Structure formats: structure tokens, C-alpha cells
Amino acid sequence: MHPAFRHVARLGARALSTGTPTRRPYEGFVPLNTFENAFLAVGSAVMSLANPRRHDMIAALGETTAGPALPRMREHMLASPEGRRVLRERPRVHSNSVDMAALAALPDRTFGRAYVDWLERCGVTPDTRDAVRYIADPELAYVMQRYRECHDFYHCITHMPVSVEYEIALKYFEFANTGLPMTAISALFGPLRLTNAQRDRLFREYVPWALRCGASARPLITVYWEERWEQDIEDLKAELGLWDAPPAKWRKPRAQAGQLKASAPAPASPELPSM
């Protein structure tokens, strides 16, 4: 982490050790006052734009700018029986919680099989999501964690690979579906990193799809994805009001996917507490 942001983290840690002892709402929580939150929000935005590979800064940006979006997302979950179960049971998504071998053995066209094929085609794992640290309310912290860990499901079900261009397109989709400010910031400034041809294609093809599809779809934070592994992916898309993004360029053809590789154990991360 950049020294300036380590300083903010130390300030938060110091706040826990001075005055009356305060119970942390969850392991790893770092309290921030208004100034520290604003400082971290601005600094993480600058660092994220300068280096989009800084996942820690992108995570900090999402948490420090979430504002009223997270309570709205929680309200959507509470209004849905499926969403309420997610909030109550708090499932996590990583290679220790999801049986990737079992998903790879599912029939073609199921959501679970499509997900493991997507992971292999894109060369990614579900074990790279940062733990939430700066959101005081444990339930809202879980909502943010859930959004973060379900991001790859959105790629998979809309048939979008991983690249700067497609990540930006998905940020437009996520903003229309979740209202998280971080997604809007990424959507607005991310195109500066594209070539002219990529930028033209983004705004001509992907942004119109992303805004329409994201706005008309069911709030995806309410979906208990782990209960949908065996569902036909086309039926699932129809149920959620989703349709495929415009055709994208993949590094690996679909026919070459399906050979599940051994996944490394998920890195240890602080668990968010049950309510």
C-alpha cells in the first residue's frame, strides 16, 4: 500500500487503541473519520486511475465512496426472499467454498459449468477479491463483499471476457444495476486508457447495451448464485432480465475450456461476522 494510505490505516488503528476500548464490528475493520475517509477516497481514486492493477486502491475507492448506495442494495436484498437468505447465510465465493470440480462436471449450458469454463478461458480465479475494511456496519460490509465476489458472475452470465475495455463496459452495467459511485468513476475515467478504436467501439456498442441491460435487470445483489449452479444459463438470464453483451474477443475459444485445473487454496482473509 502507498505510504500515505498506510498512514490513514495507522490512524484508524490508533483510534481503536485510545480512549475507551471499542469492540471492532468485524475482524480487519479500520475506522476512519470524515476527513480520513475523504482523503482515502480522493487518494485511492488518483491511484486507481494511475494504475488500474492496484486492486487495494480500487477496493478502498469502492468502500469510501459507497454512500447511500449500499443501504439501497441492502433494501433490495431485504425485499427479496432470495436476497434475505443471502444476507442471513452470508455465503462467500472462493476456491475453498465452491467445489470447482463438481461445477466442471455439470452439463453444458448450466450456469455452474459456464462459470468454471469462463474462469479457465480468462485465466482467473475467484481468490483475488480484497476483504472489506472501511465500512463500519457489518451487514453493509457484507453487501460490499458480496458485490465484489459476485463480479465474475456478471462477466460470465453476460458473456464478457476480462480486459480493460470489457471491464469498463461492465462498470457501466454495474452502475445501472447497483448505483455504486465507484462504478461510475471507473466508467467515466476508464475510457481514457483505451485506444481510439476501442473507445469508439465501447460507446457505440457496449455502453448502450450496458445501460439498458443493467437498468432493466433484476438487482443482481439479490441473487443466491450458489443455488443456481445447475440451472440452464439461458433460463437464468431470462429470469433475471439479462441478455448477452455484443460479441467480444476471447483469448481462448469456448471449445478449449472445460479442462479444470487444480486451484490454489484461497488466501486467508478476515471473515465478516454473522449478525
PDB file of C-alpha atoms in Angstrom:
ATOM      1  CA  MET A   1       0.000   0.000   0.000  1.00  0.00           C
ATOM      2  CA  HIS A   2       1.155   3.557  -0.713  1.00  0.00           C
ATOM      3  CA  PRO A   3       2.749   5.211   2.396  1.00  0.00           C
ATOM      4  CA  ALA A   4       0.050   7.883   2.536  1.00  0.00           C
ATOM      5  CA  PHE A   5      -2.669   5.271   2.756  1.00  0.00           C
ATOM      6  CA  ARG A   6      -0.732   3.255   5.310  1.00  0.00           C
ATOM      7  CA  HIS A   7      -0.786   6.428   7.402  1.00  0.00           C
ATOM      8  CA  VAL A   8      -4.575   6.568   7.198  1.00  0.00           C
ATOM      9  CA  ALA A   9      -4.771   2.916   8.197  1.00  0.00           C
ATOM     10  CA  ARG A  10      -2.481   3.597  11.179  1.00  0.00           C
ATOM     11  CA  LEU A  11      -4.701   6.498  12.234  1.00  0.00           C
ATOM     12  CA  GLY A  12      -7.671   4.193  12.190  1.00  0.00           C
ATOM     13  CA  ALA A  13      -5.848   1.512  14.143  1.00  0.00           C
ATOM     14  CA  ARG A  14      -4.738   4.106  16.699  1.00  0.00           C
ATOM     15  CA  ALA A  15      -8.341   5.160  17.188  1.00  0.00           C
ATOM     16  CA  LEU A  16      -9.086   1.655  18.375  1.00  0.00           C
ATOM     17  CA  SER A  17      -6.302   1.699  20.940  1.00  0.00           C
ATOM     18  CA  THR A  18      -7.008   5.084  22.574  1.00  0.00           C
ATOM     19  CA  GLY A  19      -9.733   6.108  24.990  1.00  0.00           C
ATOM     20  CA  THR A  20     -12.465   3.663  25.882  1.00  0.00           C
ATOM     21  CA  PRO A  21     -11.851   0.244  24.300  1.00  0.00           C
ATOM     22  CA  THR A  22     -14.192  -0.275  21.369  1.00  0.00           C
ATOM     23  CA  ARG A  23     -15.216  -3.647  20.018  1.00  0.00           C
ATOM     24  CA  ARG A  24     -14.415  -3.986  16.332  1.00  0.00           C
ATOM     25  CA  PRO A  25     -17.559  -4.686  14.312  1.00  0.00           C
ATOM     26  CA  TYR A  26     -15.591  -7.331  12.379  1.00  0.00           C
ATOM     27  CA  GLU A  27     -12.021  -8.552  12.063  1.00  0.00           C
ATOM     28  CA  GLY A  28      -9.835  -6.275   9.952  1.00  0.00           C
ATOM     29  CA  PHE A  29     -12.089  -3.212  10.275  1.00  0.00           C
ATOM     30  CA  VAL A  30     -10.263   0.139  10.083  1.00  0.00           C
ATOM     31  CA  PRO A  31     -12.279   3.094  11.427  1.00  0.00           C
ATOM     32  CA  LEU A  32     -11.993   6.398   9.560  1.00  0.00           C
ATOM     33  CA  ASN A  33     -13.260   9.832  10.500  1.00  0.00           C
ATOM     34  CA  THR A  34     -14.813  12.094   7.867  1.00  0.00           C
ATOM     35  CA  PHE A  35     -11.514  13.699   6.896  1.00  0.00           C
ATOM     36  CA  GLU A  36      -9.679  10.387   6.672  1.00  0.00           C
ATOM     37  CA  ASN A  37     -12.478   8.875   4.597  1.00  0.00           C
ATOM     38  CA  ALA A  38     -12.379  11.816   2.172  1.00  0.00           C
ATOM     39  CA  PHE A  39      -8.576  11.707   1.999  1.00  0.00           C
ATOM     40  CA  LEU A  40      -8.589   7.989   1.253  1.00  0.00           C
ATOM     41  CA  ALA A  41     -11.396   8.377  -1.301  1.00  0.00           C
ATOM     42  CA  VAL A  42      -9.519  11.040  -3.275  1.00  0.00           C
ATOM     43  CA  GLY A  43      -6.154   9.335  -2.960  1.00  0.00           C
ATOM     44  CA  SER A  44      -7.467   5.907  -3.933  1.00  0.00           C
ATOM     45  CA  ALA A  45      -9.242   7.437  -6.938  1.00  0.00           C
ATOM     46  CA  VAL A  46      -5.989   9.000  -8.140  1.00  0.00           C
ATOM     47  CA  MET A  47      -4.009   5.809  -7.558  1.00  0.00           C
ATOM     48  CA  SER A  48      -6.657   3.653  -9.251  1.00  0.00           C
ATOM     49  CA  LEU A  49      -6.643   5.821 -12.355  1.00  0.00           C
ATOM     50  CA  ALA A  50      -2.845   5.887 -12.444  1.00  0.00           C
ATOM     51  CA  ASN A  51      -2.567   2.126 -12.010  1.00  0.00           C
ATOM     52  CA  PRO A  52      -5.750   0.069 -12.577  1.00  0.00           C
ATOM     53  CA  ARG A  53      -3.918  -3.028 -11.302  1.00  0.00           C
ATOM     54  CA  ARG A  54      -3.941  -1.608  -7.777  1.00  0.00           C
ATOM     55  CA  HIS A  55      -6.832  -3.718  -6.539  1.00  0.00           C
ATOM     56  CA  ASP A  56      -6.323  -2.449  -2.995  1.00  0.00           C
ATOM     57  CA  MET A  57      -6.894   1.126  -4.139  1.00  0.00           C
ATOM     58  CA  ILE A  58      -9.926   0.173  -6.233  1.00  0.00           C
ATOM     59  CA  ALA A  59     -11.355  -1.637  -3.199  1.00  0.00           C
ATOM     60  CA  ALA A  60     -10.720   1.387  -0.961  1.00  0.00           C
ATOM     61  CA  LEU A  61     -12.366   3.672  -3.521  1.00  0.00           C
ATOM     62  CA  GLY A  62     -15.459   1.491  -3.599  1.00  0.00           C
ATOM     63  CA  GLU A  63     -15.793   1.463   0.176  1.00  0.00           C
ATOM     64  CA  THR A  64     -15.084   5.137   0.877  1.00  0.00           C
ATOM     65  CA  THR A  65     -17.462   6.420  -1.819  1.00  0.00           C
ATOM     66  CA  ALA A  66     -20.315   3.919  -1.372  1.00  0.00           C
ATOM     67  CA  GLY A  67     -22.548   6.404   0.476  1.00  0.00           C
ATOM     68  CA  PRO A  68     -26.281   5.604   0.296  1.00  0.00           C
ATOM     69  CA  ALA A  69     -25.830   3.026  -2.478  1.00  0.00           C
ATOM     70  CA  LEU A  70     -25.074   0.178  -0.054  1.00  0.00           C
ATOM     71  CA  PRO A  71     -28.200   0.745   2.086  1.00  0.00           C
ATOM     72  CA  ARG A  72     -30.271   0.761  -1.120  1.00  0.00           C
ATOM     73  CA  MET A  73     -28.672  -2.515  -2.199  1.00  0.00           C
ATOM     74  CA  ARG A  74     -29.462  -3.987   1.218  1.00  0.00           C
ATOM     75  CA  GLU A  75     -33.074  -2.824   0.886  1.00  0.00           C
ATOM     76  CA  HIS A  76     -33.316  -4.687  -2.421  1.00  0.00           C
ATOM     77  CA  MET A  77     -31.995  -7.803  -0.689  1.00  0.00           C
ATOM     78  CA  LEU A  78     -34.415  -7.469   2.224  1.00  0.00           C
ATOM     79  CA  ALA A  79     -37.325  -7.114  -0.211  1.00  0.00           C
ATOM     80  CA  SER A  80     -36.471 -10.448  -1.866  1.00  0.00           C
ATOM     81  CA  PRO A  81     -36.802 -13.879  -0.191  1.00  0.00           C
ATOM     82  CA  GLU A  82     -33.678 -14.984  -2.057  1.00  0.00           C
ATOM     83  CA  GLY A  83     -31.810 -11.832  -1.058  1.00  0.00           C
ATOM     84  CA  ARG A  84     -32.819 -12.248   2.588  1.00  0.00           C
ATOM     85  CA  ARG A  85     -31.348 -15.751   2.594  1.00  0.00           C
ATOM     86  CA  VAL A  86     -28.085 -14.368   1.211  1.00  0.00           C
ATOM     87  CA  LEU A  87     -27.955 -11.769   3.999  1.00  0.00           C
ATOM     88  CA  ARG A  88     -28.792 -14.362   6.641  1.00  0.00           C
ATOM     89  CA  GLU A  89     -26.412 -17.112   5.466  1.00  0.00           C
ATOM     90  CA  ARG A  90     -23.627 -14.869   4.107  1.00  0.00           C
ATOM     91  CA  PRO A  91     -22.098 -17.219   1.518  1.00  0.00           C
ATOM     92  CA  ARG A  92     -18.590 -16.450   0.292  1.00  0.00           C
ATOM     93  CA  VAL A  93     -17.111 -17.095  -3.163  1.00  0.00           C
ATOM     94  CA  HIS A  94     -13.593 -18.516  -3.352  1.00  0.00           C
ATOM     95  CA  SER A  95     -12.000 -21.820  -4.280  1.00  0.00           C
ATOM     96  CA  ASN A  96     -12.372 -23.174  -0.736  1.00  0.00           C
ATOM     97  CA  SER A  97     -16.112 -22.511  -0.642  1.00  0.00           C
ATOM     98  CA  VAL A  98     -17.037 -23.528  -4.204  1.00  0.00           C
ATOM     99  CA  ASP A  99     -16.461 -27.088  -5.459  1.00  0.00           C
ATOM    100  CA  MET A 100     -14.925 -26.253  -8.821  1.00  0.00           C
ATOM    101  CA  ALA A 101     -14.511 -29.908  -9.798  1.00  0.00           C
ATOM    102  CA  ALA A 102     -18.218 -30.520  -9.224  1.00  0.00           C
ATOM    103  CA  LEU A 103     -19.114 -27.498 -11.342  1.00  0.00           C
ATOM    104  CA  ALA A 104     -16.816 -28.680 -14.125  1.00  0.00           C
ATOM    105  CA  ALA A 105     -18.720 -31.988 -14.158  1.00  0.00           C
ATOM    106  CA  LEU A 106     -22.093 -30.298 -14.694  1.00  0.00           C
ATOM    107  CA  PRO A 107     -23.728 -30.496 -18.137  1.00  0.00           C
ATOM    108  CA  ASP A 108     -23.102 -27.868 -20.766  1.00  0.00           C
ATOM    109  CA  ARG A 109     -25.490 -24.914 -20.643  1.00  0.00           C
ATOM    110  CA  THR A 110     -25.717 -24.956 -16.839  1.00  0.00           C
ATOM    111  CA  PHE A 111     -24.639 -21.804 -15.034  1.00  0.00           C
ATOM    112  CA  GLY A 112     -22.067 -23.659 -12.913  1.00  0.00           C
ATOM    113  CA  ARG A 113     -20.386 -25.219 -15.927  1.00  0.00           C
ATOM    114  CA  ALA A 114     -20.403 -21.875 -17.740  1.00  0.00           C
ATOM    115  CA  TYR A 115     -18.739 -20.260 -14.717  1.00  0.00           C
ATOM    116  CA  VAL A 116     -15.795 -22.672 -14.458  1.00  0.00           C
ATOM    117  CA  ASP A 117     -15.358 -22.539 -18.236  1.00  0.00           C
ATOM    118  CA  TRP A 118     -15.307 -18.731 -18.022  1.00  0.00           C
ATOM    119  CA  LEU A 119     -12.648 -18.841 -15.290  1.00  0.00           C
ATOM    120  CA  GLU A 120     -10.447 -21.085 -17.410  1.00  0.00           C
ATOM    121  CA  ARG A 121     -10.934 -19.126 -20.625  1.00  0.00           C
ATOM    122  CA  CYS A 122      -9.980 -15.892 -18.859  1.00  0.00           C
ATOM    123  CA  GLY A 123      -7.177 -17.387 -16.770  1.00  0.00           C
ATOM    124  CA  VAL A 124      -8.517 -16.041 -13.469  1.00  0.00           C
ATOM    125  CA  THR A 125      -9.557 -17.442 -10.083  1.00  0.00           C
ATOM    126  CA  PRO A 126     -12.186 -16.331  -7.560  1.00  0.00           C
ATOM    127  CA  ASP A 127      -9.494 -15.819  -4.923  1.00  0.00           C
ATOM    128  CA  THR A 128      -8.361 -12.283  -5.716  1.00  0.00           C
ATOM    129  CA  ARG A 129     -11.021 -10.136  -4.028  1.00  0.00           C
ATOM    130  CA  ASP A 130      -9.868  -7.852  -1.226  1.00  0.00           C
ATOM    131  CA  ALA A 131     -11.597  -8.060   2.144  1.00  0.00           C
ATOM    132  CA  VAL A 132     -13.761  -5.095   3.140  1.00  0.00           C
ATOM    133  CA  ARG A 133     -12.064  -2.882   5.749  1.00  0.00           C
ATOM    134  CA  TYR A 134     -13.566   0.614   5.878  1.00  0.00           C
ATOM    135  CA  ILE A 135     -17.337   0.076   6.215  1.00  0.00           C
ATOM    136  CA  ALA A 136     -18.448   0.206   9.853  1.00  0.00           C
ATOM    137  CA  ASP A 137     -21.804  -1.571   9.582  1.00  0.00           C
ATOM    138  CA  PRO A 138     -21.090  -5.336   9.415  1.00  0.00           C
ATOM    139  CA  GLU A 139     -24.146  -6.060   7.286  1.00  0.00           C
ATOM    140  CA  LEU A 140     -23.311  -3.316   4.790  1.00  0.00           C
ATOM    141  CA  ALA A 141     -19.722  -4.553   4.793  1.00  0.00           C
ATOM    142  CA  TYR A 142     -21.037  -7.952   3.736  1.00  0.00           C
ATOM    143  CA  VAL A 143     -23.154  -6.387   0.983  1.00  0.00           C
ATOM    144  CA  MET A 144     -19.998  -4.782  -0.424  1.00  0.00           C
ATOM    145  CA  GLN A 145     -18.066  -8.051  -0.062  1.00  0.00           C
ATOM    146  CA  ARG A 146     -20.854  -9.932  -1.808  1.00  0.00           C
ATOM    147  CA  TYR A 147     -20.920  -7.446  -4.692  1.00  0.00           C
ATOM    148  CA  ARG A 148     -17.156  -7.749  -5.004  1.00  0.00           C
ATOM    149  CA  GLU A 149     -17.111 -11.558  -5.000  1.00  0.00           C
ATOM    150  CA  CYS A 150     -20.022 -11.852  -7.465  1.00  0.00           C
ATOM    151  CA  HIS A 151     -18.397  -9.565 -10.052  1.00  0.00           C
ATOM    152  CA  ASP A 152     -17.142 -12.526 -12.092  1.00  0.00           C
ATOM    153  CA  PHE A 153     -20.648 -13.983 -12.235  1.00  0.00           C
ATOM    154  CA  TYR A 154     -21.727 -10.818 -14.063  1.00  0.00           C
ATOM    155  CA  HIS A 155     -18.920 -11.313 -16.582  1.00  0.00           C
ATOM    156  CA  CYS A 156     -19.910 -14.935 -17.074  1.00  0.00           C
ATOM    157  CA  ILE A 157     -23.648 -14.540 -17.455  1.00  0.00           C
ATOM    158  CA  THR A 158     -23.356 -11.607 -19.889  1.00  0.00           C
ATOM    159  CA  HIS A 159     -20.617 -13.394 -21.864  1.00  0.00           C
ATOM    160  CA  MET A 160     -17.892 -10.822 -21.262  1.00  0.00           C
ATOM    161  CA  PRO A 161     -14.162 -11.697 -21.083  1.00  0.00           C
ATOM    162  CA  VAL A 162     -11.577  -9.851 -18.988  1.00  0.00           C
ATOM    163  CA  SER A 163      -9.736  -6.859 -20.447  1.00  0.00           C
ATOM    164  CA  VAL A 164      -9.649  -3.120 -19.794  1.00  0.00           C
ATOM    165  CA  GLU A 165     -12.273  -2.495 -22.479  1.00  0.00           C
ATOM    166  CA  TYR A 166     -14.703  -5.106 -21.184  1.00  0.00           C
ATOM    167  CA  GLU A 167     -14.155  -4.183 -17.536  1.00  0.00           C
ATOM    168  CA  ILE A 168     -15.172  -0.613 -18.335  1.00  0.00           C
ATOM    169  CA  ALA A 169     -18.259  -1.842 -20.177  1.00  0.00           C
ATOM    170  CA  LEU A 170     -19.196  -3.950 -17.169  1.00  0.00           C
ATOM    171  CA  LYS A 171     -18.738  -0.939 -14.877  1.00  0.00           C
ATOM    172  CA  TYR A 172     -21.449   0.873 -16.863  1.00  0.00           C
ATOM    173  CA  PHE A 173     -23.625  -2.218 -16.424  1.00  0.00           C
ATOM    174  CA  GLU A 174     -22.914  -2.375 -12.684  1.00  0.00           C
ATOM    175  CA  PHE A 175     -23.638   1.317 -12.197  1.00  0.00           C
ATOM    176  CA  ALA A 176     -27.008   0.929 -13.887  1.00  0.00           C
ATOM    177  CA  ASN A 177     -27.774  -2.106 -11.718  1.00  0.00           C
ATOM    178  CA  THR A 178     -26.257  -1.125  -8.339  1.00  0.00           C
ATOM    179  CA  GLY A 179     -25.765   2.647  -8.320  1.00  0.00           C
ATOM    180  CA  LEU A 180     -22.345   2.304  -6.652  1.00  0.00           C
ATOM    181  CA  PRO A 181     -20.381   5.556  -7.226  1.00  0.00           C
ATOM    182  CA  MET A 182     -17.114   3.673  -7.746  1.00  0.00           C
ATOM    183  CA  THR A 183     -18.550   2.022 -10.837  1.00  0.00           C
ATOM    184  CA  ALA A 184     -19.480   5.443 -12.248  1.00  0.00           C
ATOM    185  CA  ILE A 185     -15.990   6.814 -11.554  1.00  0.00           C
ATOM    186  CA  SER A 186     -14.409   3.853 -13.331  1.00  0.00           C
ATOM    187  CA  ALA A 187     -16.864   4.153 -16.222  1.00  0.00           C
ATOM    188  CA  LEU A 188     -16.170   7.865 -16.692  1.00  0.00           C
ATOM    189  CA  PHE A 189     -12.381   7.847 -16.453  1.00  0.00           C
ATOM    190  CA  GLY A 190     -11.544   4.315 -17.595  1.00  0.00           C
ATOM    191  CA  PRO A 191     -12.038   5.080 -21.318  1.00  0.00           C
ATOM    192  CA  LEU A 192      -9.038   7.427 -21.170  1.00  0.00           C
ATOM    193  CA  ARG A 193      -6.857   4.302 -21.145  1.00  0.00           C
ATOM    194  CA  LEU A 194      -8.342   2.911 -24.375  1.00  0.00           C
ATOM    195  CA  THR A 195      -7.247   3.403 -27.954  1.00  0.00           C
ATOM    196  CA  ASN A 196      -9.455   5.497 -30.216  1.00  0.00           C
ATOM    197  CA  ALA A 197     -10.812   2.356 -31.875  1.00  0.00           C
ATOM    198  CA  GLN A 198     -11.566   0.708 -28.527  1.00  0.00           C
ATOM    199  CA  ARG A 199     -13.216   3.855 -27.209  1.00  0.00           C
ATOM    200  CA  ASP A 200     -15.368   4.150 -30.321  1.00  0.00           C
ATOM    201  CA  ARG A 201     -16.482   0.517 -30.009  1.00  0.00           C
ATOM    202  CA  LEU A 202     -17.136   0.946 -26.276  1.00  0.00           C
ATOM    203  CA  PHE A 203     -19.518   3.872 -26.715  1.00  0.00           C
ATOM    204  CA  ARG A 204     -21.076   2.615 -29.944  1.00  0.00           C
ATOM    205  CA  GLU A 205     -21.750  -0.982 -28.912  1.00  0.00           C
ATOM    206  CA  TYR A 206     -21.144  -1.756 -25.253  1.00  0.00           C
ATOM    207  CA  VAL A 207     -22.332   1.298 -23.314  1.00  0.00           C
ATOM    208  CA  PRO A 208     -25.858   1.289 -24.822  1.00  0.00           C
ATOM    209  CA  TRP A 209     -26.143  -2.434 -24.034  1.00  0.00           C
ATOM    210  CA  ALA A 210     -24.728  -1.988 -20.511  1.00  0.00           C
ATOM    211  CA  LEU A 211     -27.052   0.838 -19.505  1.00  0.00           C
ATOM    212  CA  ARG A 212     -30.189  -0.802 -20.911  1.00  0.00           C
ATOM    213  CA  CYS A 213     -29.425  -4.280 -19.624  1.00  0.00           C
ATOM    214  CA  GLY A 214     -28.193  -3.183 -16.203  1.00  0.00           C
ATOM    215  CA  ALA A 215     -31.152  -0.876 -15.595  1.00  0.00           C
ATOM    216  CA  SER A 216     -33.827  -3.351 -16.700  1.00  0.00           C
ATOM    217  CA  ALA A 217     -32.391  -6.437 -14.982  1.00  0.00           C
ATOM    218  CA  ARG A 218     -33.336  -7.572 -11.510  1.00  0.00           C
ATOM    219  CA  PRO A 219     -30.919  -6.217  -8.851  1.00  0.00           C
ATOM    220  CA  LEU A 220     -28.217  -8.867  -9.105  1.00  0.00           C
ATOM    221  CA  ILE A 221     -27.129  -8.405  -5.493  1.00  0.00           C
ATOM    222  CA  THR A 222     -30.324 -10.303  -4.584  1.00  0.00           C
ATOM    223  CA  VAL A 223     -29.343 -13.475  -6.471  1.00  0.00           C
ATOM    224  CA  TYR A 224     -28.193 -16.524  -4.497  1.00  0.00           C
ATOM    225  CA  TRP A 225     -25.855 -17.621  -7.279  1.00  0.00           C
ATOM    226  CA  GLU A 226     -24.694 -20.727  -5.429  1.00  0.00           C
ATOM    227  CA  GLU A 227     -28.247 -22.102  -5.630  1.00  0.00           C
ATOM    228  CA  ARG A 228     -28.277 -21.630  -9.402  1.00  0.00           C
ATOM    229  CA  TRP A 229     -25.305 -23.792 -10.439  1.00  0.00           C
ATOM    230  CA  GLU A 230     -27.478 -26.479 -12.061  1.00  0.00           C
ATOM    231  CA  GLN A 231     -29.899 -24.069 -13.747  1.00  0.00           C
ATOM    232  CA  ASP A 232     -29.822 -23.646 -17.524  1.00  0.00           C
ATOM    233  CA  ILE A 233     -27.927 -20.409 -18.083  1.00  0.00           C
ATOM    234  CA  GLU A 234     -30.336 -19.179 -20.760  1.00  0.00           C
ATOM    235  CA  ASP A 235     -33.278 -19.761 -18.424  1.00  0.00           C
ATOM    236  CA  LEU A 236     -31.406 -17.914 -15.676  1.00  0.00           C
ATOM    237  CA  LYS A 237     -30.723 -14.947 -17.941  1.00  0.00           C
ATOM    238  CA  ALA A 238     -34.379 -14.804 -18.943  1.00  0.00           C
ATOM    239  CA  GLU A 239     -35.459 -14.922 -15.295  1.00  0.00           C
ATOM    240  CA  LEU A 240     -33.096 -12.088 -14.338  1.00  0.00           C
ATOM    241  CA  GLY A 241     -33.856  -9.950 -17.390  1.00  0.00           C
ATOM    242  CA  LEU A 242     -30.351 -10.255 -18.859  1.00  0.00           C
ATOM    243  CA  TRP A 243     -29.074 -10.702 -22.378  1.00  0.00           C
ATOM    244  CA  ASP A 244     -25.596 -11.167 -23.842  1.00  0.00           C
ATOM    245  CA  ALA A 245     -23.276  -8.249 -24.445  1.00  0.00           C
ATOM    246  CA  PRO A 246     -22.237  -7.525 -28.059  1.00  0.00           C
ATOM    247  CA  PRO A 247     -19.736 -10.122 -29.367  1.00  0.00           C
ATOM    248  CA  ALA A 248     -16.340  -9.865 -27.686  1.00  0.00           C
ATOM    249  CA  LYS A 249     -12.838 -11.088 -28.494  1.00  0.00           C
ATOM    250  CA  TRP A 250     -11.714 -14.032 -26.348  1.00  0.00           C
ATOM    251  CA  ARG A 251      -8.166 -15.215 -25.794  1.00  0.00           C
ATOM    252  CA  LYS A 252      -9.248 -18.856 -25.643  1.00  0.00           C
ATOM    253  CA  PRO A 253     -12.087 -20.426 -27.686  1.00  0.00           C
ATOM    254  CA  ARG A 254     -15.010 -21.940 -25.782  1.00  0.00           C
ATOM    255  CA  ALA A 255     -14.111 -25.368 -27.159  1.00  0.00           C
ATOM    256  CA  GLN A 256     -10.755 -25.272 -25.345  1.00  0.00           C
ATOM    257  CA  ALA A 257     -12.353 -24.624 -21.957  1.00  0.00           C
ATOM    258  CA  GLY A 258     -13.678 -27.274 -19.626  1.00  0.00           C
ATOM    259  CA  GLN A 259     -10.430 -28.887 -18.505  1.00  0.00           C
ATOM    260  CA  LEU A 260     -10.478 -27.913 -14.859  1.00  0.00           C
ATOM    261  CA  LYS A 261      -7.080 -27.106 -13.415  1.00  0.00           C
ATOM    262  CA  ALA A 262      -6.227 -27.563  -9.779  1.00  0.00           C
ATOM    263  CA  SER A 263      -6.940 -24.353  -7.943  1.00  0.00           C
ATOM    264  CA  ALA A 264      -4.615 -22.959  -5.321  1.00  0.00           C
ATOM    265  CA  PRO A 265      -6.100 -22.597  -1.815  1.00  0.00           C
ATOM    266  CA  ALA A 266      -7.808 -19.292  -1.221  1.00  0.00           C
ATOM    267  CA  PRO A 267      -5.668 -16.770   0.632  1.00  0.00           C
ATOM    268  CA  ALA A 268      -6.607 -16.292   4.250  1.00  0.00           C
ATOM    269  CA  SER A 269      -8.898 -13.311   4.653  1.00  0.00           C
ATOM    270  CA  PRO A 270     -10.820 -11.950   7.614  1.00  0.00           C
ATOM    271  CA  GLU A 271     -14.311 -13.399   7.799  1.00  0.00           C
ATOM    272  CA  LEU A 272     -17.167 -10.956   8.255  1.00  0.00           C
ATOM    273  CA  PRO A 273     -19.213 -11.798  11.344  1.00  0.00           C
ATOM    274  CA  SER A 274     -22.724 -13.169  11.410  1.00  0.00           C
ATOM    275  CA  MET A 275     -25.412 -10.814  12.636  1.00  0.00           C
TER     276      MET A 275
END
